[in-house]
PDB file of N, CA and C in Angstrom:
ATOM      1  N   MET A   1      10.677   8.778  -2.398  1.00 73.00           N
ATOM      2  CA  MET A   1      11.092   8.167  -3.665  1.00 73.00           C
ATOM      3  C   MET A   1      11.158   6.639  -3.497  1.00 73.00           C
ATOM      4  N   GLN A   2      11.723   6.211  -2.389  1.00 80.00           N
ATOM      5  CA  GLN A   2      11.823   4.759  -2.165  1.00 80.00           C
ATOM      6  C   GLN A   2      10.427   4.135  -2.066  1.00 80.00           C
ATOM      7  N   HIS A   3       9.505   4.875  -1.455  1.00 83.00           N
ATOM      8  CA  HIS A   3       8.140   4.353  -1.313  1.00 83.00           C
ATOM      9  C   HIS A   3       7.523   4.124  -2.704  1.00 83.00           C
ATOM     10  N   LYS A   4       7.791   5.054  -3.605  1.00 86.00           N
ATOM     11  CA  LYS A   4       7.241   4.929  -4.961  1.00 86.00           C
ATOM     12  C   LYS A   4       7.825   3.681  -5.641  1.00 86.00           C
ATOM     13  N   ILE A   5       9.111   3.454  -5.452  1.00 81.00           N
ATOM     14  CA  ILE A   5       9.758   2.283  -6.069  1.00 81.00           C
ATOM     15  C   ILE A   5       9.169   1.000  -5.484  1.00 81.00           C
ATOM     16  N   ASP A   6       8.938   1.000  -4.174  1.00 88.00           N
ATOM     17  CA  ASP A   6       8.396  -0.201  -3.527  1.00 88.00           C
ATOM     18  C   ASP A   6       7.005  -0.504  -4.092  1.00 88.00           C
ATOM     19  N   ARG A   7       6.217   0.535  -4.254  1.00 89.00           N
ATOM     20  CA  ARG A   7       4.862   0.337  -4.784  1.00 89.00           C
ATOM     21  C   ARG A   7       4.933  -0.179  -6.225  1.00 89.00           C
ATOM     22  N   PHE A   8       5.823   0.393  -7.016  1.00 87.00           N
ATOM     23  CA  PHE A   8       5.967  -0.042  -8.413  1.00 87.00           C
ATOM     24  C   PHE A   8       6.471  -1.484  -8.461  1.00 87.00           C
ATOM     25  N   GLY A   9       7.418  -1.801  -7.580  1.00 86.00           N
ATOM     26  CA  GLY A   9       7.973  -3.161  -7.544  1.00 86.00           C
ATOM     27  C   GLY A   9       6.896  -4.177  -7.195  1.00 86.00           C
ATOM     28  N   ARG A  10       6.036  -3.805  -6.260  1.00 90.00           N
ATOM     29  CA  ARG A  10       4.966  -4.739  -5.857  1.00 90.00           C
ATOM     30  C   ARG A  10       4.002  -4.966  -7.020  1.00 90.00           C
ATOM     31  N   PHE A  11       3.655  -3.887  -7.718  1.00 90.00           N
ATOM     32  CA  PHE A  11       2.745  -4.018  -8.858  1.00 90.00           C
ATOM     33  C   PHE A  11       3.394  -4.865  -9.951  1.00 90.00           C
ATOM     34  N   PHE A  12       4.683  -4.618 -10.195  1.00 91.00           N
ATOM     35  CA  PHE A  12       5.405  -5.374 -11.228  1.00 91.00           C
ATOM     36  C   PHE A  12       5.470  -6.852 -10.851  1.00 91.00           C
ATOM     37  N   HIS A  13       5.714  -7.113  -9.559  1.00 91.00           N
ATOM     38  CA  HIS A  13       5.803  -8.500  -9.098  1.00 91.00           C
ATOM     39  C   HIS A  13       4.461  -9.203  -9.303  1.00 91.00           C
ATOM     40  N   TRP A  14       3.372  -8.485  -9.001  1.00 92.00           N
ATOM     41  CA  TRP A  14       2.047  -9.086  -9.171  1.00 92.00           C
ATOM     42  C   TRP A  14       1.795  -9.404 -10.645  1.00 92.00           C
ATOM     43  N   ARG A  15       2.154  -8.479 -11.500  1.00 93.00           N
ATOM     44  CA  ARG A  15       1.936  -8.696 -12.938  1.00 93.00           C
ATOM     45  C   ARG A  15       2.814  -9.848 -13.429  1.00 93.00           C
ATOM     46  N   PHE A  16       4.060  -9.866 -12.964  1.00 92.00           N
ATOM     47  CA  PHE A  16       4.982 -10.923 -13.403  1.00 92.00           C
ATOM     48  C   PHE A  16       4.467 -12.289 -12.959  1.00 92.00           C
ATOM     49  N   ARG A  17       3.956 -12.346 -11.726  1.00 92.00           N
ATOM     50  CA  ARG A  17       3.439 -13.618 -11.212  1.00 92.00           C
ATOM     51  C   ARG A  17       2.215 -14.065 -12.019  1.00 92.00           C
ATOM     52  N   ARG A  18       1.384 -13.110 -12.390  1.00 93.00           N
ATOM     53  CA  ARG A  18       0.188 -13.445 -13.173  1.00 93.00           C
ATOM     54  C   ARG A  18       0.590 -13.987 -14.549  1.00 93.00           C
ATOM     55  N   ILE A  19       1.621 -13.356 -15.142  1.00 92.00           N
ATOM     56  CA  ILE A  19       2.081 -13.809 -16.465  1.00 92.00           C
ATOM     57  C   ILE A  19       2.648 -15.224 -16.345  1.00 92.00           C
ATOM     58  N   LEU A  20       3.407 -15.462 -15.278  1.00 91.00           N
ATOM     59  CA  LEU A  20       3.997 -16.791 -15.090  1.00 91.00           C
ATOM     60  C   LEU A  20       2.891 -17.829 -14.958  1.00 91.00           C
ATOM     61  N   ARG A  21       1.860 -17.495 -14.214  1.00 91.00           N
ATOM     62  CA  ARG A  21       0.750 -18.431 -14.017  1.00 91.00           C
ATOM     63  C   ARG A  21       0.035 -18.675 -15.350  1.00 91.00           C
ATOM     64  N   PHE A  22      -0.101 -17.620 -16.144  1.00 90.00           N
ATOM     65  CA  PHE A  22      -0.758 -17.756 -17.445  1.00 90.00           C
ATOM     66  C   PHE A  22       0.045 -18.696 -18.349  1.00 90.00           C
ATOM     67  N   ILE A  23       1.371 -18.513 -18.362  1.00 89.00           N
ATOM     68  CA  ILE A  23       2.234 -19.368 -19.190  1.00 89.00           C
ATOM     69  C   ILE A  23       2.147 -20.814 -18.698  1.00 89.00           C
ATOM     70  N   GLY A  24       2.162 -20.985 -17.379  1.00 88.00           N
ATOM     71  CA  GLY A  24       2.094 -22.341 -16.816  1.00 88.00           C
ATOM     72  C   GLY A  24       0.784 -23.018 -17.206  1.00 88.00           C
ATOM     73  N   GLY A  25      -0.305 -22.246 -17.223  1.00 86.00           N
ATOM     74  CA  GLY A  25      -1.602 -22.836 -17.573  1.00 86.00           C
ATOM     75  C   GLY A  25      -1.620 -23.250 -19.040  1.00 86.00           C
ATOM     76  N   VAL A  26      -1.046 -22.399 -19.898  1.00 78.00           N
ATOM     77  CA  VAL A  26      -1.038 -22.714 -21.330  1.00 78.00           C
ATOM     78  C   VAL A  26      -0.148 -23.927 -21.577  1.00 78.00           C
ATOM     79  N   ARG A  27       0.987 -23.956 -20.882  1.00 72.00           N
ATOM     80  CA  ARG A  27       1.928 -25.049 -21.070  1.00 72.00           C
ATOM     81  C   ARG A  27       1.367 -26.302 -20.415  1.00 72.00           C
TER      82      ARG A  27
END
């Protein structure tokens, strides 16, 4: 179960970082 959370967290972190970069580029 913890492994699944870690994998989901990593994917979420990657998506969050991409969104932040997108906002920074627009701004």
